[in-house]
Structure formats: C-alpha cells, structure tokens
CSV table of N, CA and C in Angstrom, one decimal:
chain,number,residue,atom,x,y,z
D,29,UNK,N,-0.3,17.9,-0.8
D,29,UNK,CA,0.5,16.0,-1.7
D,29,UNK,C,-0.9,16.4,-2.6
D,30,UNK,N,-0.5,15.0,-3.5
D,30,UNK,CA,-2.2,15.4,-4.8
D,30,UNK,C,-3.3,14.2,-3.8
D,31,UNK,N,-4.1,15.4,-4.0
D,31,UNK,CA,-5.6,14.3,-3.5
D,31,UNK,C,-5.3,12.7,-3.7
D,32,UNK,N,-5.4,11.4,-2.2
D,32,UNK,CA,-5.7,10.3,-2.7
D,32,UNK,C,-7.1,10.5,-3.5
D,33,UNK,N,-7.1,8.9,-3.6
D,33,UNK,CA,-8.5,8.1,-4.1
D,33,UNK,C,-9.4,8.5,-3.2
D,34,UNK,N,-11.1,9.3,-2.5
D,34,UNK,CA,-11.9,8.6,-2.4
D,34,UNK,C,-11.8,7.2,-2.1
D,35,UNK,N,-11.5,7.8,0.2
D,35,UNK,CA,-11.3,5.4,0.6
D,35,UNK,C,-10.4,5.7,1.1
D,36,UNK,N,-9.0,6.3,0.9
D,36,UNK,CA,-7.6,5.2,0.8
D,36,UNK,C,-7.7,6.4,2.0
D,37,UNK,N,-7.0,5.4,2.6
D,37,UNK,CA,-5.4,5.0,3.9
D,37,UNK,C,-4.6,7.0,3.6
D,38,UNK,N,-4.0,7.0,4.0
D,38,UNK,CA,-3.2,8.4,3.7
D,38,UNK,C,-2.0,8.3,5.2
D,39,UNK,N,-0.8,8.1,4.6
D,39,UNK,CA,0.5,8.3,5.8
D,39,UNK,C,0.9,8.7,5.4
D,40,UNK,N,1.3,10.3,5.9
D,40,UNK,CA,2.4,11.1,6.0
D,40,UNK,C,4.1,10.7,6.1
D,41,UNK,N,4.9,10.6,5.5
D,41,UNK,CA,6.0,9.7,5.8
D,41,UNK,C,7.4,10.8,5.4
D,42,UNK,N,8.4,10.6,6.0
D,42,UNK,CA,9.6,11.6,5.7
D,42,UNK,C,10.4,10.7,5.7
D,43,UNK,N,10.8,10.9,4.5
D,43,UNK,CA,11.9,10.1,4.3
D,43,UNK,C,13.4,11.1,4.8
D,44,UNK,N,14.3,10.1,4.9
D,44,UNK,CA,15.8,10.2,5.8
D,44,UNK,C,16.8,9.9,5.5
D,45,UNK,N,18.1,11.1,5.6
D,45,UNK,CA,19.5,11.3,4.9
D,45,UNK,C,19.6,10.3,5.1
D,46,UNK,N,19.8,9.2,6.5
D,46,UNK,CA,20.1,7.7,6.2
D,46,UNK,C,19.3,6.6,5.3
D,47,UNK,N,18.8,7.6,4.6
D,47,UNK,CA,17.8,6.8,3.1
D,47,UNK,C,18.9,6.5,2.9
D,48,UNK,N,19.5,7.2,2.3
D,48,UNK,CA,19.7,7.2,1.1
D,48,UNK,C,20.9,6.7,0.7
D,49,UNK,N,20.9,6.0,-0.3
D,49,UNK,CA,22.1,4.7,-1.4
D,49,UNK,C,23.5,5.5,-1.6
D,50,UNK,N,24.4,4.7,-2.0
D,50,UNK,CA,25.5,5.0,-2.7
D,50,UNK,C,25.0,5.5,-3.8
D,51,UNK,N,23.7,5.6,-4.8
D,51,UNK,CA,23.2,6.6,-5.8
D,51,UNK,C,23.4,8.1,-5.7
D,52,UNK,N,22.9,7.6,-4.0
D,52,UNK,CA,22.7,9.3,-4.4
D,52,UNK,C,20.4,9.4,-4.2
D,53,UNK,N,19.8,8.0,-4.3
D,53,UNK,CA,18.8,8.0,-4.1
D,53,UNK,C,18.1,7.8,-2.9
D,54,UNK,N,16.8,6.9,-2.5
D,54,UNK,CA,16.8,6.5,-2.0
D,54,UNK,C,16.2,4.9,-2.2
D,55,UNK,N,17.1,4.6,-0.7
D,55,UNK,CA,17.1,3.1,-1.4
D,55,UNK,C,16.6,2.2,-1.1
D,56,UNK,N,16.1,1.2,-2.8
D,56,UNK,CA,14.8,0.5,-2.9
D,56,UNK,C,14.5,-0.5,-1.5
D,57,UNK,N,15.3,-0.9,-1.2
D,57,UNK,CA,14.3,-1.3,0.5
D,57,UNK,C,14.5,-1.3,1.4
D,58,UNK,N,14.5,0.4,1.3
D,58,UNK,CA,13.3,1.4,2.4
D,58,UNK,C,12.3,2.4,1.6
D,59,UNK,N,12.1,1.9,0.4
D,59,UNK,CA,10.9,2.1,-0.4
D,59,UNK,C,9.9,1.4,0.5
D,60,UNK,N,11.0,-0.7,0.6
D,60,UNK,CA,9.4,-1.7,0.9
D,60,UNK,C,9.2,-1.0,2.0
D,61,UNK,N,9.8,-0.4,3.1
D,61,UNK,CA,9.8,-0.2,5.0
D,61,UNK,C,8.5,0.8,4.9
D,62,UNK,N,8.3,1.8,3.3
D,62,UNK,CA,7.3,3.2,3.1
D,62,UNK,C,5.8,1.4,3.7
D,63,UNK,N,5.9,1.5,2.6
D,63,UNK,CA,5.3,0.9,2.5
D,63,UNK,C,4.7,-0.6,3.8
D,64,UNK,N,5.2,-1.4,4.4
D,64,UNK,CA,5.0,-1.6,5.4
D,64,UNK,C,4.3,-0.4,6.5
D,65,UNK,N,5.1,0.5,6.4
D,65,UNK,CA,5.0,1.2,7.9
D,65,UNK,C,3.4,2.2,7.2
D,66,UNK,N,3.0,2.4,5.7
D,66,UNK,CA,1.9,2.1,5.9
D,66,UNK,C,0.8,1.1,5.8
D,67,UNK,N,1.7,-0.2,6.1
D,67,UNK,CA,0.1,-0.9,6.4
D,67,UNK,C,0.0,-1.2,7.5
D,68,UNK,N,1.3,-0.5,8.5
D,68,UNK,CA,1.2,-1.1,10.4
D,68,UNK,C,0.0,0.3,9.9
D,69,UNK,N,0.5,1.0,10.1
D,69,UNK,CA,-0.7,2.2,10.2
D,69,UNK,C,-2.1,2.1,10.0
D,70,UNK,N,-2.4,1.2,9.1
D,70,UNK,CA,-3.8,1.3,8.9
D,70,UNK,C,-4.4,-0.3,9.8
D,71,UNK,N,-3.6,-1.3,9.9
D,71,UNK,CA,-4.1,-2.6,11.1
D,71,UNK,C,-4.2,-2.0,12.0
D,72,UNK,N,-3.0,-1.6,12.4
D,72,UNK,CA,-2.9,-1.2,14.5
D,72,UNK,C,-3.4,0.4,14.6
D,73,UNK,N,-2.4,1.4,14.1
D,73,UNK,CA,-3.1,3.0,14.1
D,73,UNK,C,-4.1,3.3,14.1
D,74,UNK,N,-5.1,3.0,12.7
D,74,UNK,CA,-6.1,3.9,12.4
D,74,UNK,C,-7.1,3.5,13.9
D,75,UNK,N,-7.9,4.8,13.7
D,75,UNK,CA,-8.7,4.7,14.9
D,75,UNK,C,-9.8,4.4,15.2
D,76,UNK,N,-10.6,3.1,13.5
D,76,UNK,CA,-11.6,1.9,14.0
D,76,UNK,C,-10.6,1.0,14.4
D,77,UNK,N,-9.2,0.7,14.0
D,77,UNK,CA,-8.7,-0.3,14.3
D,77,UNK,C,-8.8,-0.7,15.9
D,78,UNK,N,-8.1,0.0,16.0
D,78,UNK,CA,-7.8,0.2,17.6
D,78,UNK,C,-8.7,0.1,17.7
D,79,UNK,N,-9.7,1.4,18.0
D,79,UNK,CA,-10.7,0.9,18.7
D,79,UNK,C,-12.0,0.3,18.9
D,80,UNK,N,-12.0,0.0,17.5
D,80,UNK,CA,-12.5,-1.9,17.8
D,80,UNK,C,-11.4,-3.2,17.7
D,81,UNK,N,-10.7,-2.9,18.3
D,81,UNK,CA,-9.9,-4.2,18.7
D,81,UNK,C,-9.4,-5.4,17.9
D,82,UNK,N,-9.9,-4.0,16.1
D,82,UNK,CA,-9.8,-5.6,15.1
D,82,UNK,C,-8.0,-6.4,14.9
D,83,UNK,N,-7.5,-7.2,14.8
D,83,UNK,CA,-6.4,-8.0,14.5
D,83,UNK,C,-5.8,-7.8,16.2
D,84,UNK,N,-6.1,-8.0,16.9
D,84,UNK,CA,-5.4,-8.7,17.9
D,84,UNK,C,-4.9,-9.8,18.1
D,85,UNK,N,-4.2,-10.4,17.5
D,85,UNK,CA,-3.3,-11.5,17.1
D,85,UNK,C,-2.2,-10.8,15.8
D,86,UNK,N,-2.7,-9.0,15.7
D,86,UNK,CA,-1.7,-9.0,13.9
D,86,UNK,C,-2.3,-9.3,12.8
D,87,UNK,N,-1.0,-9.2,11.8
D,87,UNK,CA,-1.4,-10.5,10.8
D,87,UNK,C,0.7,-10.5,10.6
D,88,UNK,N,0.0,-11.3,9.1
D,88,UNK,CA,1.3,-11.5,8.0
D,88,UNK,C,1.9,-11.2,6.9
D,89,UNK,N,2.1,-10.7,6.3
D,89,UNK,CA,2.7,-10.3,4.9
D,89,UNK,C,2.8,-11.4,4.4
D,90,UNK,N,2.2,-12.0,2.8
D,90,UNK,CA,2.2,-12.9,2.1
D,90,UNK,C,3.7,-12.8,1.3
D,91,UNK,N,2.6,-12.1,0.4
D,91,UNK,CA,3.3,-11.3,-0.8
D,91,UNK,C,3.6,-10.0,-0.7
D,92,UNK,N,4.7,-9.2,-1.4
D,92,UNK,CA,5.1,-8.0,-2.6
D,92,UNK,C,4.7,-8.6,-3.6
D,93,UNK,N,4.5,-7.3,-3.9
D,93,UNK,CA,4.9,-7.0,-5.3
D,93,UNK,C,5.2,-5.5,-6.1
D,94,UNK,N,5.9,-5.4,-6.3
D,94,UNK,CA,6.1,-4.0,-6.5
D,94,UNK,C,7.1,-3.3,-8.0
D,95,UNK,N,6.5,-2.0,-7.6
D,95,UNK,CA,6.7,-1.5,-9.2
D,95,UNK,C,7.8,-0.4,-9.0
D,96,UNK,N,9.7,-0.7,-9.4
D,96,UNK,CA,10.0,1.0,-8.2
D,96,UNK,C,9.4,1.9,-9.9
D,97,UNK,N,9.0,2.7,-9.8
D,97,UNK,CA,8.5,4.1,-10.9
D,97,UNK,C,9.2,4.7,-11.6
D,98,UNK,N,10.1,5.7,-10.1
D,98,UNK,CA,11.0,7.0,-10.7
D,98,UNK,C,11.9,6.6,-9.4
D,99,UNK,N,12.5,7.4,-9.9
D,99,UNK,CA,13.6,7.5,-8.8
D,99,UNK,C,13.5,8.3,-7.7
D,100,UNK,N,14.3,8.5,-6.3
D,100,UNK,CA,12.8,8.8,-4.9
D,100,UNK,C,14.3,9.7,-4.6
D,101,UNK,N,14.4,11.5,-4.0
D,101,UNK,CA,16.2,11.3,-4.0
D,101,UNK,C,15.4,11.9,-1.9
D,102,UNK,N,15.8,12.4,-1.5
D,102,UNK,CA,16.0,12.6,0.0
D,102,UNK,C,15.9,14.2,-0.3
D,103,UNK,N,14.1,14.9,0.6
D,103,UNK,CA,14.1,16.3,0.3
D,103,UNK,C,12.9,16.6,2.2
D,104,UNK,N,12.8,18.0,2.4
D,104,UNK,CA,12.3,18.2,3.3
D,104,UNK,C,10.6,17.3,2.9
D,105,UNK,N,9.9,18.0,2.2
D,105,UNK,CA,8.6,17.4,2.0
D,105,UNK,C,8.5,15.5,1.7
D,106,UNK,N,6.9,15.4,3.4
D,106,UNK,CA,7.0,13.4,2.6
D,106,UNK,C,6.7,13.3,2.3
D,107,UNK,N,5.7,12.3,2.0
D,107,UNK,CA,5.9,11.2,0.8
D,107,UNK,C,4.4,11.3,1.2
D,108,UNK,N,3.7,10.7,0.0
D,108,UNK,CA,1.9,10.2,1.0
D,108,UNK,C,2.0,9.0,0.3
D,109,UNK,N,1.8,8.6,1.2
D,109,UNK,CA,1.5,6.7,1.4
D,109,UNK,C,0.3,6.0,1.8
D,110,UNK,N,-0.4,5.7,0.5
D,110,UNK,CA,-1.6,6.0,0.0
D,110,UNK,C,-2.6,4.5,-0.1
D,111,UNK,N,-3.2,3.8,0.4
D,111,UNK,CA,-3.1,2.4,0.7
D,111,UNK,C,-4.2,2.1,0.4
D,112,UNK,N,-5.2,1.5,-0.6
D,112,UNK,CA,-6.5,0.8,-0.8
D,112,UNK,C,-6.0,-0.3,-0.9
D,113,UNK,N,-7.5,-1.1,-0.8
D,113,UNK,CA,-7.6,-2.1,-0.7
D,113,UNK,C,-8.2,-3.0,-2.3
D,114,UNK,N,-7.4,-3.2,-2.1
D,114,UNK,CA,-8.0,-3.9,-4.0
D,114,UNK,C,-9.2,-5.4,-4.4
D,115,UNK,N,-8.9,-6.6,-3.6
D,115,UNK,CA,-10.1,-7.6,-2.6
D,115,UNK,C,-9.5,-8.2,-1.9
D,116,UNK,N,-10.7,-8.9,-1.0
D,116,UNK,CA,-11.1,-9.7,0.7
D,116,UNK,C,-10.9,-10.5,0.0
D,117,UNK,N,-10.2,-12.2,0.5
D,117,UNK,CA,-10.2,-12.5,0.5
D,117,UNK,C,-10.1,-13.5,2.2
D,118,UNK,N,-10.7,-15.4,1.8
D,118,UNK,CA,-11.2,-15.2,3.3
D,118,UNK,C,-10.4,-15.0,4.9
D,119,UNK,N,-9.0,-15.3,4.1
D,119,UNK,CA,-8.4,-15.0,6.1
D,119,UNK,C,-7.0,-13.6,5.4
D,120,UNK,N,-7.6,-12.8,4.2
D,120,UNK,CA,-6.3,-11.9,3.6
D,120,UNK,C,-7.2,-10.7,3.0
D,121,UNK,N,-6.6,-9.7,2.2
D,121,UNK,CA,-6.8,-8.4,1.9
D,121,UNK,C,-5.1,-8.0,0.6
D,122,UNK,N,-6.2,-8.0,-0.2
D,122,UNK,CA,-4.7,-7.3,-1.2
D,122,UNK,C,-4.8,-6.1,-1.2
D,123,UNK,N,-3.8,-5.0,-0.9
D,123,UNK,CA,-3.6,-3.6,-0.5
D,123,UNK,C,-2.9,-3.4,-1.4
D,124,UNK,N,-3.5,-2.4,-1.9
D,124,UNK,CA,-2.3,-1.4,-3.4
D,124,UNK,C,-1.8,-0.4,-2.5
D,125,UNK,N,-0.1,-0.4,-2.6
D,125,UNK,CA,0.2,1.1,-2.1
D,125,UNK,C,1.2,1.6,-2.5
D,126,UNK,N,0.4,3.1,-2.7
D,126,UNK,CA,1.2,4.4,-3.5
D,126,UNK,C,1.7,4.7,-2.8
D,127,UNK,N,3.3,5.2,-3.2
D,127,UNK,CA,4.2,5.5,-2.4
D,127,UNK,C,5.1,7.1,-3.4
D,128,UNK,N,3.9,8.6,-3.5
D,128,UNK,CA,4.3,9.5,-3.5
D,128,UNK,C,4.7,11.2,-2.8
D,129,UNK,N,5.2,11.9,-4.1
D,129,UNK,CA,5.8,13.2,-3.7
D,129,UNK,C,5.2,14.5,-5.1
D,130,UNK,N,3.9,14.7,-4.9
D,130,UNK,CA,3.8,15.8,-5.4
D,130,UNK,C,4.2,15.7,-6.7
D,131,UNK,N,4.6,15.8,-7.7
D,131,UNK,CA,3.3,15.6,-8.7
D,131,UNK,C,3.4,13.5,-9.1
D,132,UNK,N,4.6,13.6,-8.4
D,132,UNK,CA,5.1,11.5,-9.1
D,132,UNK,C,4.8,10.3,-7.9
D,133,UNK,N,4.9,9.3,-8.5
D,133,UNK,CA,4.6,8.3,-7.5
D,133,UNK,C,6.0,7.9,-8.0
D,134,UNK,N,6.6,7.3,-7.2
D,134,UNK,CA,7.9,6.6,-6.7
D,134,UNK,C,7.8,4.9,-6.9
D,135,UNK,N,6.7,5.2,-6.1
D,135,UNK,CA,6.8,3.6,-6.4
D,135,UNK,C,5.3,2.5,-6.1
D,136,UNK,N,4.5,1.7,-6.3
D,136,UNK,CA,3.7,1.0,-6.5
D,136,UNK,C,3.2,0.0,-5.9
D,137,UNK,N,3.0,-1.2,-4.4
D,137,UNK,CA,3.5,-1.7,-4.1
D,137,UNK,C,1.4,-2.0,-4.6
D,138,UNK,N,1.8,-3.9,-4.4
D,138,UNK,CA,0.2,-5.1,-4.0
D,138,UNK,C,1.1,-5.4,-3.0
D,139,UNK,N,0.3,-5.3,-2.4
D,139,UNK,CA,1.1,-6.9,-0.5
D,139,UNK,C,-1.1,-7.8,-0.5
D,140,UNK,N,0.3,-8.8,0.1
D,140,UNK,CA,-1.4,-10.1,0.4
D,140,UNK,C,-0.7,-9.7,2.0
D,141,UNK,N,-2.5,-9.2,2.9
D,141,UNK,CA,-2.3,-9.6,4.1
D,141,UNK,C,-2.9,-10.3,4.7
D,142,UNK,N,-2.6,-10.4,5.9
D,142,UNK,CA,-2.6,-11.7,6.3
D,142,UNK,C,-3.3,-11.9,7.7
D,143,UNK,N,-4.8,-12.6,7.4
D,143,UNK,CA,-4.9,-12.2,9.6
D,143,UNK,C,-4.4,-13.2,10.3
D,144,UNK,N,-3.6,-13.0,12.3
D,144,UNK,CA,-2.8,-13.7,12.6
D,144,UNK,C,-3.6,-14.3,13.2
D,145,UNK,N,-4.2,-16.0,13.8
D,145,UNK,CA,-4.0,-17.1,14.5
D,145,UNK,C,-2.7,-17.0,15.9
D,146,UNK,N,-3.0,-16.4,16.5
D,146,UNK,CA,-2.1,-15.9,18.2
D,146,UNK,C,-1.9,-17.6,17.9
D,147,UNK,N,-2.6,-19.1,18.8
D,147,UNK,CA,-1.7,-19.6,19.2
D,147,UNK,C,-1.6,-20.5,18.9
D,148,UNK,N,-1.8,-20.9,16.0
D,148,UNK,CA,-0.8,-21.4,15.8
D,148,UNK,C,0.5,-20.4,15.2
D,149,UNK,N,0.1,-18.7,14.7
D,149,UNK,CA,1.5,-17.8,14.3
D,149,UNK,C,0.5,-18.2,13.2
D,150,UNK,N,-0.3,-19.2,12.7
D,150,UNK,CA,-0.6,-18.7,11.3
D,150,UNK,C,-2.1,-17.5,10.6
D,151,UNK,N,-2.7,-18.2,9.1
D,151,UNK,CA,-3.6,-17.4,8.6
D,151,UNK,C,-4.7,-17.7,9.8
D,152,UNK,N,-5.8,-17.0,9.9
D,152,UNK,CA,-7.8,-17.1,10.4
D,152,UNK,C,-8.0,-16.0,9.7
D,153,UNK,N,-9.0,-17.0,9.5
D,153,UNK,CA,-9.8,-16.5,8.7
D,153,UNK,C,-10.3,-14.6,9.1
D,154,UNK,N,-11.0,-13.6,8.4
D,154,UNK,CA,-11.2,-12.2,8.9
D,154,UNK,C,-12.8,-12.4,9.8
D,155,UNK,N,-12.5,-11.7,10.7
D,155,UNK,CA,-14.0,-11.5,11.3
D,155,UNK,C,-14.5,-10.2,10.2
D,156,UNK,N,-16.4,-9.8,11.0
D,156,UNK,CA,-17.0,-9.9,10.5
D,156,UNK,C,-17.0,-8.4,10.1
D,157,UNK,N,-16.6,-7.4,11.4
D,157,UNK,CA,-15.7,-6.1,11.5
D,157,UNK,C,-14.2,-5.9,10.8
D,158,UNK,N,-14.4,-6.7,11.1
D,158,UNK,CA,-12.4,-7.0,10.0
D,158,UNK,C,-12.5,-6.6,8.9
D,159,UNK,N,-13.6,-7.0,7.8
D,159,UNK,CA,-13.6,-7.3,6.6
D,159,UNK,C,-14.6,-6.1,6.5
D,160,UNK,N,-15.4,-5.8,7.5
D,160,UNK,CA,-16.1,-4.1,7.1
D,160,UNK,C,-14.8,-2.7,7.4
D,161,UNK,N,-14.4,-3.1,7.7
D,161,UNK,CA,-13.4,-1.9,8.1
D,161,UNK,C,-12.7,-1.9,6.8
D,162,UNK,N,-11.9,-3.0,6.8
D,162,UNK,CA,-11.3,-2.9,5.3
D,162,UNK,C,-12.3,-2.3,4.2
D,163,UNK,N,-13.3,-2.9,4.0
D,163,UNK,CA,-14.4,-2.2,2.3
D,163,UNK,C,-14.1,-1.4,2.0
D,164,UNK,N,-14.0,-0.6,3.7
D,164,UNK,CA,-14.7,1.3,4.1
D,164,UNK,C,-12.7,2.2,3.0
D,165,UNK,N,-11.7,1.0,3.1
D,165,UNK,CA,-10.7,1.4,2.1
D,165,UNK,C,-11.3,1.2,0.1
D,166,UNK,N,-11.7,0.7,-0.2
D,166,UNK,CA,-11.9,-0.5,-1.4
D,166,UNK,C,-12.8,1.0,-2.7
D,167,UNK,N,-12.2,0.5,-3.6
D,167,UNK,CA,-12.7,1.7,-4.4
D,167,UNK,C,-14.0,1.2,-4.3
D,168,UNK,N,-14.8,2.5,-4.5
D,168,UNK,CA,-17.2,1.9,-5.1
D,168,UNK,C,-16.6,1.1,-5.4
D,169,UNK,N,-16.4,1.0,-7.5
D,169,UNK,CA,-17.0,0.2,-8.6
D,169,UNK,C,-16.6,-1.2,-7.7
D,170,UNK,N,-15.3,-1.4,-6.8
D,170,UNK,CA,-14.9,-3.2,-6.0
D,170,UNK,C,-15.4,-3.0,-5.0
D,171,UNK,N,-15.6,-2.0,-4.1
D,171,UNK,CA,-17.3,-2.7,-3.2
D,171,UNK,C,-18.0,-3.0,-3.6
D,172,UNK,N,-17.7,-4.4,-2.8
D,172,UNK,CA,-19.1,-5.2,-2.9
D,172,UNK,C,-18.9,-5.6,-1.0
D,173,UNK,N,-19.9,-7.1,-0.8
D,173,UNK,CA,-21.1,-7.5,0.3
D,173,UNK,C,-19.7,-8.0,0.9
D,174,UNK,N,-19.8,-6.5,1.9
D,174,UNK,CA,-18.4,-7.5,3.3
D,174,UNK,C,-18.9,-8.9,3.5
D,175,UNK,N,-20.0,-9.4,4.0
D,175,UNK,CA,-20.6,-10.2,4.1
D,175,UNK,C,-19.8,-11.7,3.9
D,176,UNK,N,-20.3,-11.3,2.8
D,176,UNK,CA,-19.9,-12.8,1.7
D,176,UNK,C,-18.2,-13.4,2.1
D,177,UNK,N,-17.4,-14.3,2.1
D,177,UNK,CA,-16.1,-14.6,2.6
D,177,UNK,C,-15.3,-14.2,2.0
D,178,UNK,N,-15.5,-14.6,0.2
D,178,UNK,CA,-14.8,-14.0,-0.7
D,178,UNK,C,-15.4,-12.7,-2.1
D,179,UNK,N,-14.4,-11.7,-1.6
D,179,UNK,CA,-15.0,-10.7,-2.7
D,179,UNK,C,-14.7,-11.1,-3.9
D,180,UNK,N,-15.6,-11.3,-4.7
D,180,UNK,CA,-15.0,-11.0,-6.4
D,180,UNK,C,-13.4,-10.4,-7.0
D,181,UNK,N,-12.7,-11.3,-8.1
D,181,UNK,CA,-12.0,-10.6,-8.2
D,181,UNK,C,-12.4,-8.7,-9.5
D,182,UNK,N,-13.7,-8.4,-9.5
D,182,UNK,CA,-13.4,-8.0,-10.4
D,182,UNK,C,-12.7,-7.2,-11.2
D,183,UNK,N,-11.9,-6.2,-10.7
D,183,UNK,CA,-10.5,-5.7,-11.2
D,183,UNK,C,-9.0,-7.1,-11.8
D,184,UNK,N,-8.7,-6.3,-12.8
D,184,UNK,CA,-7.5,-7.0,-13.4
D,184,UNK,C,-6.6,-7.3,-12.8
D,185,UNK,N,-5.5,-7.3,-12.0
D,185,UNK,CA,-4.2,-7.3,-11.8
D,185,UNK,C,-3.4,-6.2,-11.9
D,186,UNK,N,-3.6,-5.4,-11.4
D,186,UNK,CA,-2.5,-4.3,-11.2
D,186,UNK,C,-1.1,-4.6,-11.7
D,187,UNK,N,-1.2,-4.6,-12.8
D,187,UNK,CA,0.7,-4.5,-13.7
D,187,UNK,C,1.6,-3.1,-14.3
D,188,UNK,N,1.5,-2.6,-13.5
D,188,UNK,CA,2.4,-1.1,-14.2
D,188,UNK,C,4.2,-1.8,-15.1
D,189,UNK,N,3.6,-1.7,-16.9
D,189,UNK,CA,5.3,-2.2,-16.9
D,189,UNK,C,5.8,-1.0,-16.5
D,190,UNK,N,7.6,-1.5,-16.5
D,190,UNK,CA,8.7,-0.6,-15.8
D,190,UNK,C,9.3,-0.3,-16.4
D,191,UNK,N,9.7,1.2,-16.9
D,191,UNK,CA,10.5,2.4,-18.0
D,191,UNK,C,11.7,1.9,-17.8
D,192,UNK,N,12.9,1.3,-18.4
D,192,UNK,CA,14.3,0.3,-18.3
D,192,UNK,C,15.0,2.2,-19.2
D,193,UNK,N,15.1,2.4,-20.3
D,193,UNK,CA,15.6,3.2,-20.6
D,193,UNK,C,14.9,5.2,-21.0
D,194,UNK,N,15.5,6.2,-21.5
D,194,UNK,CA,14.6,7.1,-21.7
D,194,UNK,C,13.4,7.1,-22.1
D,195,UNK,N,12.2,7.5,-22.2
D,195,UNK,CA,11.2,8.0,-22.6
D,195,UNK,C,10.8,8.3,-23.8
D,196,UNK,N,10.8,7.5,-24.3
D,196,UNK,CA,10.2,7.3,-26.5
D,196,UNK,C,9.7,8.4,-26.2
D,197,UNK,N,9.9,9.3,-28.1
D,197,UNK,CA,9.1,9.9,-28.0
D,197,UNK,C,7.7,10.4,-28.1
D,198,UNK,N,7.4,11.5,-27.5
D,198,UNK,CA,6.1,12.2,-27.1
D,198,UNK,C,5.4,11.6,-26.3
D,199,UNK,N,6.2,10.1,-25.1
D,199,UNK,CA,5.3,10.3,-24.4
D,199,UNK,C,5.9,11.1,-22.6
D,200,UNK,N,5.5,11.4,-21.1
D,200,UNK,CA,5.5,11.8,-21.0
D,200,UNK,C,6.6,11.2,-19.7
D,201,UNK,N,7.6,11.9,-19.5
D,201,UNK,CA,9.2,11.3,-18.9
D,201,UNK,C,8.2,10.8,-17.6
D,202,UNK,N,8.4,11.2,-17.2
D,202,UNK,CA,7.5,11.5,-15.6
D,202,UNK,C,6.0,10.9,-15.1
D,203,UNK,N,6.0,10.0,-14.3
D,203,UNK,CA,4.9,9.3,-13.9
D,203,UNK,C,4.3,10.1,-13.1
D,204,UNK,N,2.2,10.4,-13.6
D,204,UNK,CA,2.1,11.6,-12.0
D,204,UNK,C,1.6,10.5,-11.0
D,205,UNK,N,1.6,11.3,-10.1
D,205,UNK,CA,0.5,10.6,-8.4
D,205,UNK,C,-0.6,10.6,-8.6
D,206,UNK,N,-0.6,9.3,-8.5
D,206,UNK,CA,-2.5,9.0,-8.0
D,206,UNK,C,-2.6,6.9,-7.0
D,207,UNK,N,-3.6,7.0,-6.2
D,207,UNK,CA,-4.1,6.8,-5.4
D,207,UNK,C,-4.1,5.3,-5.9
D,208,UNK,N,-4.4,5.1,-6.7
D,208,UNK,CA,-4.3,3.1,-7.7
D,208,UNK,C,-4.8,3.9,-9.7
D,209,UNK,N,-4.6,2.6,-9.9
D,209,UNK,CA,-5.1,2.3,-11.5
D,209,UNK,C,-6.4,1.6,-10.7
D,210,UNK,N,-7.5,1.7,-11.8
D,210,UNK,CA,-8.6,1.6,-11.9
D,210,UNK,C,-8.4,0.5,-13.2
C-alpha cells in the first residue's frame, strides 16, 4: 500500500464479492461502510482508546461529505482506509478518510464525529484525554495545543472536484493514493 501520511490511522479492509453492484463495481453505499469501519476502528479498537477507556458512551456521526474519485472493483488486495483528524471542536472531531488501493484513491470523505453522552444521547464535550488522543492523528501543520477547547481551522475545507467525463488532454487519467490533501 502507499505510505500514509505520518500520524494517520490506517485500517486494512478487504472488499467482498457481495459488495459488487449490478454495474460490476463496489457499490457507493458499501464505500461509506468502509469509512464507518475505519472510524469505528480508530475510536473503539485503537489500543490507546481501549487502554484509556476513551469514548465510553460511543460517538455519533453528525456529517459525511463524500467525493467518489474512481470506480472500485473487487480484488483480493485489501483497501487502505486512511484517517487523519483535520480539526477538533468542543465536542467533535473532523476526520478526513481516504479509501485507497495502491496507487489510487477511490473515495475521500470528510466526516464529523461527535462524542456522545450516555444519559441524554446527545453530544458532550471531548475530555482532555480524548483531545490528546485525536490530536495525535492531526498533520503537524494543523496540530495545536490540545488543551484549548476549539482548535482554529488553519486549513481550508478539503474540496476535490469530481471528474464526470474522460480526463482532459495532458491530465493524468487517475488519481494517486495519498492520505489527505494539505
């Protein structure tokens, strides 16, 4: 797999024959499932999250913004689901997820993940331990003092144009796999 950005959380995820739709490629809804598997792996299965009992009441997905970049076909090689934290809010983490198989990025998602309060079922403030944990997955240029309640949004929102037709002359026909755009 392509080397992910330093500090990225990476989940190796196989495609399944049952993920293929009538068009012969992996269904777009299943691609969202890979994003969710990566987020669940980071928040619930990462050794630090487990050891420190972070996110004891789980989390909520508040938003998905998705760019489908290439058609993905079932192959035996697993996908690389690469997650970085773009920004921390009072109760949320803005996570960039790239779904890749060397050398291509098939989709890029920006997902807002919110810490959940068990009693109310609503969002709650991130703990200092949770903030430190999530800050470790931020690119060095974006990482800020994790003690502050809200990190400034230093990076502009990630926007990737979706190409609908054939590549323009002189342009690369396929996108290369990278952990996230800076």
